[in-house]
Amino acid sequence: MDVPAKSIIILDFGSQYTQLIARRIRELNVYSLIVRYNTSAEKIKLLDPSGIILSGGPASVYSENAPAIDPEIFNLNIPILGICYGLQLMVHVLGGKVDSSSNREFGHAELIINETSPLLHDLGDKQRVWMSHSDKVLSIPSEFESIAETENTRHAAIADNSKKIFGIQFHPEVAHTPCGMKLLHNFVFSVCGCAANWSMSSFIETTIPDMQSKIKNDKVILGLSGGVDSSVTALLLQKAIGDNLICVFVNNGLLRSGEPEFIEEVFSNRFLLNLHVENASDQFLQKLEGITEPESKRKIIGHEFIEVFNNVAERFKNVVYLAQGTTYPDVIESVSINDNPSAVIKSHHNVGGLPETMNLELIEPLRTLFKDEVREVGRQLGLPGELNWRQPFPGPGLAVRIIGAVDKVGLDVLRKADKIVHDEMVRAEFYYRVWQSFAVLLPVRSVGVMGDERTYENAIALRIVESSDGMTADWARLPHELLSKISNRIINEVHGINRVCYDISSKPPGTIEWE
Ligand code: XMP
């Protein structure tokens, strides 16, 4: 899809909030996209945005590797809003002075609004805002005026009204700044003159004919996993090209209880998709026999998936395209400043990619969308809530939730326990409120008593976490009655388990999955 006219471009200087800024702009029904901080003015001009936002970032403008901006961007005659580091950089480049400081201001501050400006229009005299910075602006470039201050800084917001260039020290994108959306609204509509025309119904309306004219009468193959992204991709493409979309669901034998049947029921029977279910359970289990090392398990599963998928694809003639449920966060090139480690750790999760040797051209209809937007598209296309709002499930499936070697007996035990966790979480209305909730089968055996008998059986760990993106997480503080219900049911109903433990590790240092 082409970039819609009237978009906002965000230059990413490495802030943890950059994607949040982009999402906030889209919540205002305006398209936004993120580009690297060093994108040239020339390139930005070609993209023809209505406004530019300079994100925050962890660097100091004086540090050796400080991310710089092409100064020509300030001469493009396009409105600009600098946030935090974006403000400091703007001041630094345009002739003001930034005070380097090791004292961090973090938390709420009271913003006193001194001057009228389209940016702060209708915000009153005072607002609570969220600060997170060390350096601060000491003096501003001559064409600018200070329009708001806090106790800690005289230049909490600055403006060059004639050139429509603004800077703010606080973060409007976070929920802790209640007036943040109003400020962004002012920038996007009053200053930049954008129209509110980005919506998921307009996305669907334009994507379907786009796909039709690109694909024509060719065939497209898609690996349907039952996750949100591939499910929505399937429904969207089916609307565009009908049965020319061939969906392949690989049952690797590592799926949750009832999953293959559920997928077939929804996509084959309800949506009448051209769906091919490939049962390769035995093949996967054979290859995994005796394998205990987590990364080896992942490699084997990834490799087998490609084998199976390739074999199925070869059965179809005239397949030209491979569709994938790639979304915007997969596409954004993460800016790593100060060696931010989170960007590196995440990379191993982008597995399941198919090899280039398939010689198929890629189709990625969701590549401009954030997850919440994908779900909205899913909702509009009628994807059942159980699929649209389901928790993430790892590609290697239950294999990384059985610690040690994977076999049918272990899988059977884990499936039963996992189903109890799922059902009780749904019943107690906690399933959709946490990030993930699942059981892990531990290879340890411990002693217990059941009735009059001594038992010596395995343990299940419950992993139930809250998170906003899976990068950091904390264990969920669930009601004890719910934990007790889950534990009792597992011990009573799942043969082979006599003990249930609750994992109270946060991430970091623990990961969400145990392997
Ligand atoms: P960790 O365990 O690294 O997981 O804290 C973070 C998120 O990623 C999921 N995850 C995976 N997803 N393939 C996937 O597709 C994988 O190998 C994989 N490992 C972890 C995990 O479920 C959580 O949502």
Coordinates of C-alpha atoms and ligand atoms in Angstrom, one line a residue:
M1 CA 0.0 0.0 0.0
D2 CA 1.3 3.5 -0.8
V3 CA 1.7 6.0 2.0
P4 CA -1.6 7.9 2.2
A5 CA -1.4 11.7 1.6
K6 CA -1.3 13.8 4.7
S7 CA 0.8 11.6 6.9
I8 CA 3.1 12.4 9.8
I9 CA 6.6 11.1 9.7
I10 CA 8.4 10.3 13.0
L11 CA 12.1 10.4 13.1
D12 CA 13.3 7.8 15.6
F13 CA 16.1 8.8 17.8
G14 CA 15.8 5.6 19.9
S15 CA 13.2 6.4 22.4
Q16 CA 11.3 3.5 24.0
Y17 CA 8.2 5.5 23.2
T18 CA 8.7 6.0 19.4
Q19 CA 6.1 3.4 18.4
L20 CA 3.7 4.8 21.0
I21 CA 3.9 8.2 19.3
A22 CA 3.1 6.6 15.9
R23 CA 0.1 4.7 17.5
R24 CA -1.2 7.8 19.1
I25 CA -1.2 9.7 15.8
R26 CA -3.0 6.8 14.2
E27 CA -5.6 6.9 17.0
L28 CA -6.3 10.4 15.7
N29 CA -7.1 8.7 12.3
V30 CA -4.0 10.1 10.7
Y31 CA -1.4 7.8 9.1
S32 CA 2.0 7.9 10.7
L33 CA 5.2 6.2 9.8
I34 CA 8.6 5.8 11.6
V35 CA 11.9 6.4 9.8
R36 CA 15.5 6.3 11.1
Y37 CA 16.8 9.5 12.6
N38 CA 19.4 10.0 9.8
T39 CA 16.9 9.9 7.0
S40 CA 17.9 12.7 4.6
A41 CA 15.8 15.8 4.0
E42 CA 15.6 14.9 0.4
K43 CA 14.1 11.5 1.1
I44 CA 11.6 13.0 3.6
K45 CA 10.6 15.5 0.9
L46 CA 9.8 12.7 -1.4
L47 CA 7.5 11.1 1.1
D48 CA 5.6 14.4 1.2
P49 CA 4.5 14.4 4.9
S50 CA 2.2 17.0 6.4
G51 CA 4.3 17.1 9.6
I52 CA 7.4 15.7 11.2
I53 CA 7.9 14.6 14.8
L54 CA 11.4 14.2 16.2
S55 CA 11.2 11.4 18.9
G56 CA 12.9 11.3 22.2
G57 CA 16.0 9.2 22.7
P58 CA 18.5 8.1 25.4
A59 CA 21.5 10.1 24.1
S60 CA 22.8 13.5 25.1
V61 CA 23.3 16.0 22.2
Y62 CA 26.9 16.3 23.4
S63 CA 27.7 12.6 23.6
E64 CA 30.2 11.1 21.1
N65 CA 27.7 9.0 19.2
A66 CA 24.8 11.4 19.5
P67 CA 22.3 10.7 16.7
A68 CA 22.3 13.7 14.4
I69 CA 19.6 15.1 12.1
D70 CA 20.0 16.4 8.6
P71 CA 19.8 20.2 9.3
E72 CA 18.1 20.7 6.0
I73 CA 15.0 19.1 7.5
F74 CA 14.4 22.4 9.3
N75 CA 14.2 24.2 5.9
L76 CA 11.7 22.0 4.3
N77 CA 8.8 24.2 5.3
I78 CA 7.0 21.3 6.9
P79 CA 5.8 21.7 10.5
I80 CA 8.0 20.0 13.1
L81 CA 7.5 18.9 16.7
G82 CA 10.5 17.9 18.7
I83 CA 9.9 15.8 21.8
C84 CA 12.5 15.5 24.6
Y85 CA 15.7 14.6 22.8
G86 CA 14.0 15.9 19.7
L87 CA 13.6 19.3 21.3
Q88 CA 17.2 19.4 22.6
L89 CA 18.6 18.4 19.2
M90 CA 16.5 21.1 17.5
V91 CA 17.8 23.7 20.0
H92 CA 21.4 22.5 19.6
V93 CA 21.2 22.6 15.8
L94 CA 19.4 25.9 15.5
G95 CA 21.7 27.9 17.7
G96 CA 20.4 27.6 21.3
K97 CA 22.1 26.0 24.2
V98 CA 21.5 22.7 26.0
D99 CA 22.7 22.1 29.5
S100 CA 24.3 18.7 29.9
S101 CA 23.3 17.2 33.2
S102 CA 23.6 13.9 34.9
N103 CA 20.6 14.6 37.1
R104 CA 17.5 13.0 35.7
E105 CA 14.1 14.5 36.0
F106 CA 11.6 11.7 36.0
G107 CA 7.9 11.8 36.8
H108 CA 5.1 14.3 36.9
A109 CA 5.7 18.0 36.6
E110 CA 3.3 21.0 36.5
L111 CA 3.4 22.7 33.2
I112 CA 2.7 26.5 33.4
I113 CA 1.5 27.8 30.0
N114 CA 2.6 31.3 29.4
E115 CA 2.0 32.2 25.8
T116 CA -0.7 31.4 23.3
S117 CA 0.3 29.1 20.6
P118 CA -1.6 26.8 18.2
L119 CA 0.3 23.9 19.8
L120 CA -1.0 24.5 23.3
H121 CA -4.4 25.8 22.2
D122 CA -7.2 25.1 24.7
L123 CA -4.9 23.6 27.3
G124 CA -5.7 26.2 29.9
D125 CA -3.0 27.7 32.2
K126 CA -1.7 24.6 33.9
Q127 CA -1.3 20.9 33.0
R128 CA 0.2 17.8 34.6
V129 CA 2.9 16.4 32.2
W130 CA 5.3 13.5 32.3
M131 CA 9.1 14.2 32.2
S132 CA 11.9 11.8 31.6
H133 CA 15.2 13.6 30.8
S134 CA 18.6 14.5 32.0
D135 CA 19.8 17.4 29.7
K136 CA 17.7 20.5 29.5
V137 CA 17.4 23.6 27.4
L138 CA 19.3 26.6 28.7
S139 CA 18.7 29.1 26.0
I140 CA 16.6 28.9 22.9
P141 CA 17.4 30.0 19.3
S142 CA 16.6 33.6 18.5
E143 CA 13.5 33.0 16.3
F144 CA 11.9 30.9 19.1
E145 CA 9.9 31.9 22.1
S146 CA 9.3 30.0 25.3
I147 CA 5.6 29.1 25.6
A148 CA 5.5 27.0 28.7
E149 CA 7.7 26.3 31.8
T150 CA 7.9 24.0 34.7
E151 CA 9.6 24.4 38.1
N152 CA 12.7 22.7 36.7
T153 CA 13.0 24.3 33.3
R154 CA 12.1 27.7 31.8
H155 CA 11.8 26.1 28.3
A156 CA 9.4 23.2 28.7
A157 CA 7.7 24.1 25.4
I158 CA 9.1 26.4 22.7
A159 CA 7.7 27.7 19.4
D160 CA 8.8 29.3 16.2
N161 CA 5.2 30.1 15.2
S162 CA 6.0 31.5 11.9
K163 CA 8.0 28.5 10.7
K164 CA 5.6 26.1 12.6
I165 CA 8.5 24.5 14.5
F166 CA 7.8 23.4 18.1
G167 CA 9.6 21.6 20.8
I168 CA 8.5 20.1 24.1
Q169 CA 10.5 18.7 27.0
F170 CA 7.7 16.4 28.2
H171 CA 6.1 13.3 26.7
P172 CA 2.6 13.9 25.2
E173 CA 2.4 10.2 24.0
V174 CA 2.3 8.6 27.5
A175 CA -0.9 8.2 29.5
H176 CA 0.7 10.1 32.4
T177 CA 0.3 13.3 30.4
P178 CA -3.5 13.7 30.3
C179 CA -3.5 16.6 27.9
G180 CA -1.0 14.7 25.5
M181 CA -3.6 13.6 23.0
K182 CA -5.1 17.1 22.9
L183 CA -1.6 18.5 22.2
L184 CA -1.0 16.0 19.4
H185 CA -4.4 16.7 18.1
N186 CA -3.5 20.4 17.9
F187 CA -0.2 19.6 16.1
V188 CA -1.7 17.2 13.6
F189 CA -4.8 19.1 12.7
S190 CA -4.4 22.8 13.5
V191 CA -0.7 23.1 12.8
C192 CA -0.2 20.4 10.0
G193 CA -3.7 20.5 8.5
C194 CA -4.1 16.8 8.3
A195 CA -7.4 15.2 7.5
A196 CA -8.7 12.4 9.7
N197 CA -8.9 9.7 7.0
W198 CA -6.9 6.8 8.3
S199 CA -9.3 4.1 9.5
M200 CA -9.3 0.3 9.3
S201 CA -12.4 0.4 7.1
S202 CA -10.6 2.6 4.7
F203 CA -7.6 0.4 5.0
I204 CA -9.7 -2.7 4.0
E205 CA -11.4 -0.7 1.2
T206 CA -8.1 0.3 -0.4
T207 CA -6.1 -2.9 0.3
I208 CA -8.6 -5.3 -1.4
P209 CA -8.4 -3.6 -4.8
D210 CA -4.7 -3.0 -4.3
M211 CA -4.2 -6.8 -3.8
Q212 CA -6.4 -7.6 -6.7
S213 CA -4.6 -5.5 -9.2
K214 CA -1.2 -6.7 -7.9
I215 CA -2.0 -10.5 -7.8
K216 CA -4.4 -10.6 -10.8
N217 CA -5.2 -14.3 -11.5
D218 CA -2.1 -15.8 -9.9
K219 CA -2.2 -18.1 -6.9
V220 CA -1.0 -17.1 -3.4
I221 CA 0.1 -19.5 -0.7
L222 CA -0.1 -18.7 3.0
G223 CA 1.1 -20.5 6.1
L224 CA -1.9 -20.2 8.4
S225 CA -0.9 -20.7 12.1
G226 CA -4.1 -19.6 13.8
G227 CA -2.3 -16.6 15.3
V228 CA -4.0 -13.2 14.8
D229 CA -1.6 -12.0 12.1
S230 CA -1.9 -14.9 9.7
S231 CA -5.6 -15.3 10.4
V232 CA -6.3 -11.7 9.4
T233 CA -4.0 -11.9 6.4
A234 CA -6.0 -15.0 5.3
L235 CA -9.4 -13.3 5.6
L236 CA -8.3 -10.1 3.9
L237 CA -6.7 -12.0 1.0
Q238 CA -9.7 -14.3 0.6
K239 CA -11.9 -11.2 0.2
A240 CA -9.5 -10.0 -2.6
I241 CA -8.8 -13.2 -4.5
G242 CA -11.1 -15.9 -3.1
D243 CA -9.9 -19.5 -3.8
N244 CA -6.7 -18.4 -5.4
L245 CA -5.5 -18.0 -1.8
I246 CA -4.2 -21.4 -0.7
C247 CA -3.9 -21.6 3.1
V248 CA -1.7 -24.3 4.6
F249 CA -2.1 -25.2 8.3
V250 CA 0.7 -27.5 9.5
N251 CA -0.2 -29.6 12.5
N252 CA 3.2 -30.1 14.1
G253 CA 1.9 -32.1 17.0
L254 CA 3.0 -29.4 19.4
L255 CA -0.3 -27.5 19.5
R256 CA -2.8 -26.9 22.3
S257 CA -5.7 -29.1 23.0
G258 CA -8.3 -29.0 20.3
E259 CA -6.4 -26.4 18.2
P260 CA -6.3 -28.2 14.8
E261 CA -10.0 -29.0 14.9
F262 CA -10.8 -25.5 15.9
I263 CA -8.8 -24.0 13.1
E264 CA -10.4 -26.3 10.6
E265 CA -13.9 -25.6 11.9
V266 CA -13.4 -21.8 11.7
F267 CA -11.5 -21.4 8.5
S268 CA -12.8 -24.3 6.4
N269 CA -16.3 -24.7 7.6
R270 CA -17.3 -21.1 8.6
F271 CA -15.2 -19.0 6.3
L272 CA -15.0 -21.5 3.4
L273 CA -11.3 -20.8 2.9
N274 CA -9.3 -22.9 0.5
L275 CA -7.5 -24.6 3.5
H276 CA -5.1 -27.5 3.5
V277 CA -4.4 -29.2 6.8
E278 CA -1.2 -31.1 6.8
N279 CA -0.8 -33.5 9.7
A280 CA 2.9 -33.8 10.3
S281 CA 2.9 -34.6 14.0
D282 CA 4.8 -37.9 13.7
Q283 CA 7.5 -36.3 11.6
F284 CA 8.1 -33.5 14.1
L285 CA 8.1 -35.8 17.1
Q286 CA 10.5 -38.2 15.5
K287 CA 13.0 -35.3 14.8
L288 CA 12.6 -34.0 18.3
E289 CA 13.2 -37.4 20.0
G290 CA 15.7 -37.1 22.8
I291 CA 16.5 -33.4 22.1
T292 CA 16.6 -31.3 25.3
E293 CA 18.5 -28.1 24.3
P294 CA 15.9 -25.3 23.8
E295 CA 17.6 -23.7 20.8
S296 CA 18.1 -27.0 19.1
K297 CA 14.4 -27.7 19.5
R298 CA 13.6 -24.3 17.9
K299 CA 16.0 -25.0 15.0
I300 CA 14.6 -28.5 14.3
I301 CA 11.0 -27.3 14.4
G302 CA 11.8 -24.3 12.1
H303 CA 13.6 -26.6 9.7
E304 CA 10.8 -29.2 9.6
F305 CA 8.2 -26.5 9.1
I306 CA 10.0 -25.4 6.0
E307 CA 10.3 -29.0 4.7
V308 CA 6.6 -29.7 5.2
F309 CA 5.5 -26.3 3.8
N310 CA 7.7 -26.7 0.8
N311 CA 6.3 -30.2 0.1
V312 CA 2.7 -28.9 0.3
A313 CA 3.5 -25.9 -1.9
E314 CA 5.0 -28.1 -4.6
R315 CA 1.6 -29.9 -5.0
F316 CA 0.1 -26.7 -6.3
K317 CA 0.8 -25.4 -9.7
N318 CA 1.1 -21.7 -10.6
V319 CA 1.8 -20.4 -7.2
V320 CA 3.5 -17.1 -7.6
Y321 CA 3.2 -15.4 -4.2
L322 CA 3.9 -16.2 -0.6
A323 CA 1.7 -14.3 1.8
Q324 CA 2.9 -13.4 5.3
G325 CA 1.3 -11.8 8.3
T326 CA 4.2 -9.3 8.8
T327 CA 3.1 -6.3 10.8
Y328 CA 4.6 -2.8 11.2
P329 CA 6.7 -3.5 14.4
D330 CA 8.4 -6.4 12.4
V331 CA 9.3 -3.9 9.7
I332 CA 10.5 -0.9 11.7
E333 CA 14.3 -1.0 11.8
S334 CA 15.0 -0.6 15.5
V335 CA 17.4 2.2 16.4
S336 CA 19.8 0.9 19.0
I337 CA 21.5 3.7 20.8
N338 CA 23.7 2.9 23.9
D339 CA 23.6 -0.8 22.8
N340 CA 20.0 -1.2 23.9
P341 CA 19.9 -5.0 24.4
S342 CA 16.2 -5.5 24.0
A343 CA 16.5 -5.1 20.2
V344 CA 18.9 -8.0 20.1
I345 CA 17.1 -10.4 22.3
K346 CA 13.9 -10.2 20.2
S347 CA 15.5 -11.2 17.0
H348 CA 15.3 -15.0 17.6
H349 CA 11.5 -14.7 17.8
N350 CA 11.2 -13.8 14.2
V351 CA 11.6 -17.4 13.3
G352 CA 9.3 -19.4 11.0
G353 CA 10.4 -17.3 8.0
L354 CA 10.4 -19.2 4.8
P355 CA 13.5 -19.5 2.7
E356 CA 14.2 -17.3 -0.3
T357 CA 14.8 -20.5 -2.4
M358 CA 11.1 -20.9 -2.6
N359 CA 11.3 -18.4 -5.4
L360 CA 8.0 -16.8 -4.5
E361 CA 7.3 -13.2 -4.4
L362 CA 6.2 -11.8 -1.0
I363 CA 2.8 -10.4 -0.2
E364 CA 2.5 -8.7 3.2
P365 CA -0.8 -6.9 3.3
L366 CA -0.5 -6.0 7.0
R367 CA 3.0 -4.6 6.9
T368 CA 1.8 -1.0 7.7
L369 CA -0.3 -2.0 10.7
F370 CA 0.2 -2.1 14.4
K371 CA -1.2 -5.0 16.3
D372 CA -4.3 -3.2 17.6
E373 CA -5.0 -2.1 14.0
V374 CA -4.7 -5.7 12.8
R375 CA -7.2 -6.8 15.4
E376 CA -9.6 -4.1 14.3
V377 CA -9.3 -5.3 10.7
G378 CA -9.9 -8.8 12.1
R379 CA -13.0 -7.6 13.9
Q380 CA -14.4 -5.9 10.8
L381 CA -13.8 -9.0 8.8
G382 CA -15.7 -11.2 11.3
L383 CA -12.8 -13.1 12.8
P384 CA -14.2 -14.8 16.0
G385 CA -13.2 -13.0 19.2
E386 CA -11.4 -16.2 20.5
L387 CA -9.0 -15.9 17.6
N388 CA -8.8 -12.1 17.3
W389 CA -8.0 -11.6 21.0
R390 CA -6.1 -14.7 21.8
Q391 CA -2.8 -14.6 23.7
P392 CA 0.5 -15.0 21.8
F393 CA 1.6 -18.6 21.3
P394 CA 5.2 -19.4 20.3
G395 CA 6.0 -20.9 16.9
P396 CA 7.7 -23.9 18.5
G397 CA 4.6 -24.5 20.5
L398 CA 4.4 -26.9 23.5
A399 CA 7.9 -28.1 22.7
V400 CA 9.4 -25.1 24.6
R401 CA 6.9 -25.7 27.5
I402 CA 8.1 -29.2 28.2
I403 CA 11.4 -28.8 29.9
G404 CA 13.7 -31.5 28.5
A405 CA 12.8 -34.1 25.9
V406 CA 9.4 -33.9 24.2
D407 CA 7.3 -37.0 23.7
K408 CA 3.6 -37.9 23.3
V409 CA 3.1 -38.7 26.9
G410 CA 4.4 -35.4 28.1
L411 CA 2.5 -33.5 25.4
D412 CA -0.7 -35.2 26.5
V413 CA -0.2 -34.3 30.1
L414 CA 0.7 -30.7 29.3
R415 CA -2.3 -30.3 27.0
K416 CA -4.7 -31.3 29.7
A417 CA -3.1 -29.0 32.3
D418 CA -2.9 -26.2 29.8
K419 CA -6.6 -26.5 28.9
I420 CA -7.5 -26.2 32.6
V421 CA -5.4 -23.1 32.9
H422 CA -7.1 -21.6 29.8
D423 CA -10.6 -22.5 30.8
E424 CA -10.3 -21.3 34.3
M425 CA -8.7 -18.0 33.2
V426 CA -11.5 -17.4 30.7
R427 CA -14.2 -18.4 33.3
A428 CA -12.7 -15.9 35.9
E429 CA -12.4 -13.2 33.1
F430 CA -8.7 -13.0 33.5
Y431 CA -7.7 -14.6 30.2
Y432 CA -7.9 -11.3 28.2
R433 CA -6.5 -9.2 31.0
V434 CA -3.1 -10.8 31.1
W435 CA -0.5 -11.1 28.4
Q436 CA -0.1 -14.9 28.6
S437 CA -1.2 -17.7 30.9
F438 CA 0.0 -21.2 30.4
A439 CA 1.3 -24.4 32.0
V440 CA 4.9 -25.7 31.8
L441 CA 5.7 -29.3 32.4
L442 CA 8.7 -29.8 34.6
P443 CA 10.9 -32.9 34.4
V444 CA 11.3 -33.1 38.2
R445 CA 9.3 -35.6 40.2
S446 CA 8.3 -35.0 43.8
V447 CA 6.6 -37.0 46.5
G448 CA 2.9 -36.4 47.4
V449 CA -0.1 -38.2 48.9
M450 CA -3.4 -38.8 47.2
G451 CA -6.0 -40.6 49.3
D452 CA -4.0 -43.1 51.2
E453 CA -1.4 -43.5 48.6
R454 CA 2.1 -42.1 48.2
T455 CA 2.6 -40.5 44.8
Y456 CA 5.9 -39.7 43.0
E457 CA 5.0 -37.6 40.0
N458 CA 5.8 -34.5 37.8
A459 CA 5.2 -30.9 38.6
I460 CA 3.5 -28.2 36.5
A461 CA 4.6 -24.6 36.7
L462 CA 2.0 -21.9 36.0
R463 CA 3.4 -19.0 34.0
I464 CA 0.9 -16.1 34.0
V465 CA 2.3 -12.7 33.1
E466 CA 1.3 -9.1 32.5
S467 CA 3.0 -7.2 29.7
S468 CA 2.4 -4.7 27.0
D469 CA 4.7 -6.0 24.4
G470 CA 6.4 -9.2 25.6
M471 CA 9.7 -7.4 26.0
T472 CA 9.3 -6.9 29.7
A473 CA 6.8 -8.7 31.9
D474 CA 5.7 -9.2 35.5
W475 CA 3.9 -12.1 37.0
A476 CA 0.2 -11.5 37.4
R477 CA -1.1 -11.0 40.9
L478 CA -4.1 -13.2 40.5
P479 CA -6.7 -13.9 43.2
H480 CA -5.6 -16.8 45.4
E481 CA -9.0 -18.5 44.9
L482 CA -8.3 -18.7 41.1
L483 CA -4.8 -20.1 41.6
S484 CA -6.2 -22.6 44.1
K485 CA -8.9 -23.7 41.6
I486 CA -6.4 -24.2 38.8
S487 CA -4.1 -26.1 41.1
N488 CA -6.8 -28.4 42.5
R489 CA -8.2 -29.1 39.1
I490 CA -4.8 -30.0 37.6
I491 CA -3.8 -32.3 40.4
N492 CA -7.2 -34.0 40.5
E493 CA -7.8 -34.3 36.8
V494 CA -4.4 -34.7 35.2
H495 CA -2.9 -38.0 35.7
G496 CA 0.9 -37.8 36.3
I497 CA 0.9 -34.4 38.1
N498 CA 0.9 -34.1 41.9
R499 CA 2.3 -30.6 42.4
V500 CA 1.6 -27.1 40.9
C501 CA 3.9 -24.1 41.4
Y502 CA 3.4 -20.5 40.5
D503 CA 6.3 -18.8 38.7
I504 CA 6.9 -15.4 40.4
S505 CA 9.8 -14.2 38.2
S506 CA 9.6 -11.0 36.3
K507 CA 11.2 -10.5 32.8
P508 CA 14.0 -9.5 32.9
P509 CA 15.7 -11.4 34.3
G510 CA 13.4 -14.4 33.6
T511 CA 11.9 -14.9 30.1
I512 CA 8.2 -15.5 29.6
E513 CA 8.7 -19.0 28.2
W514 CA 10.8 -21.4 30.2
E515 CA 12.9 -22.4 27.2
Ligands
XMP1 P1 10.4 -14.8 26.0 O1 10.3 -16.2 26.4 O2 11.6 -14.5 25.2 O3 9.1 -14.5 25.1 O4 10.2 -13.8 27.2 C1 8.6 -13.3 24.6 C2 7.4 -13.5 23.8 O5 7.8 -14.2 22.6 C3 7.2 -15.5 22.5 N1 8.2 -16.5 22.1 C4 8.3 -17.0 20.8 N2 7.5 -16.8 19.7 N3 8.9 -18.3 18.5 C5 7.8 -17.4 18.6 O6 7.1 -17.3 17.6 C6 9.7 -18.5 19.6 O7 10.6 -19.2 19.5 C7 9.4 -17.8 20.8 N4 9.9 -17.8 22.0 C8 9.2 -17.0 22.8 C9 6.7 -15.8 23.9 O8 5.5 -16.7 24.0 C10 6.3 -14.4 24.4 O9 5.1 -13.9 24.0

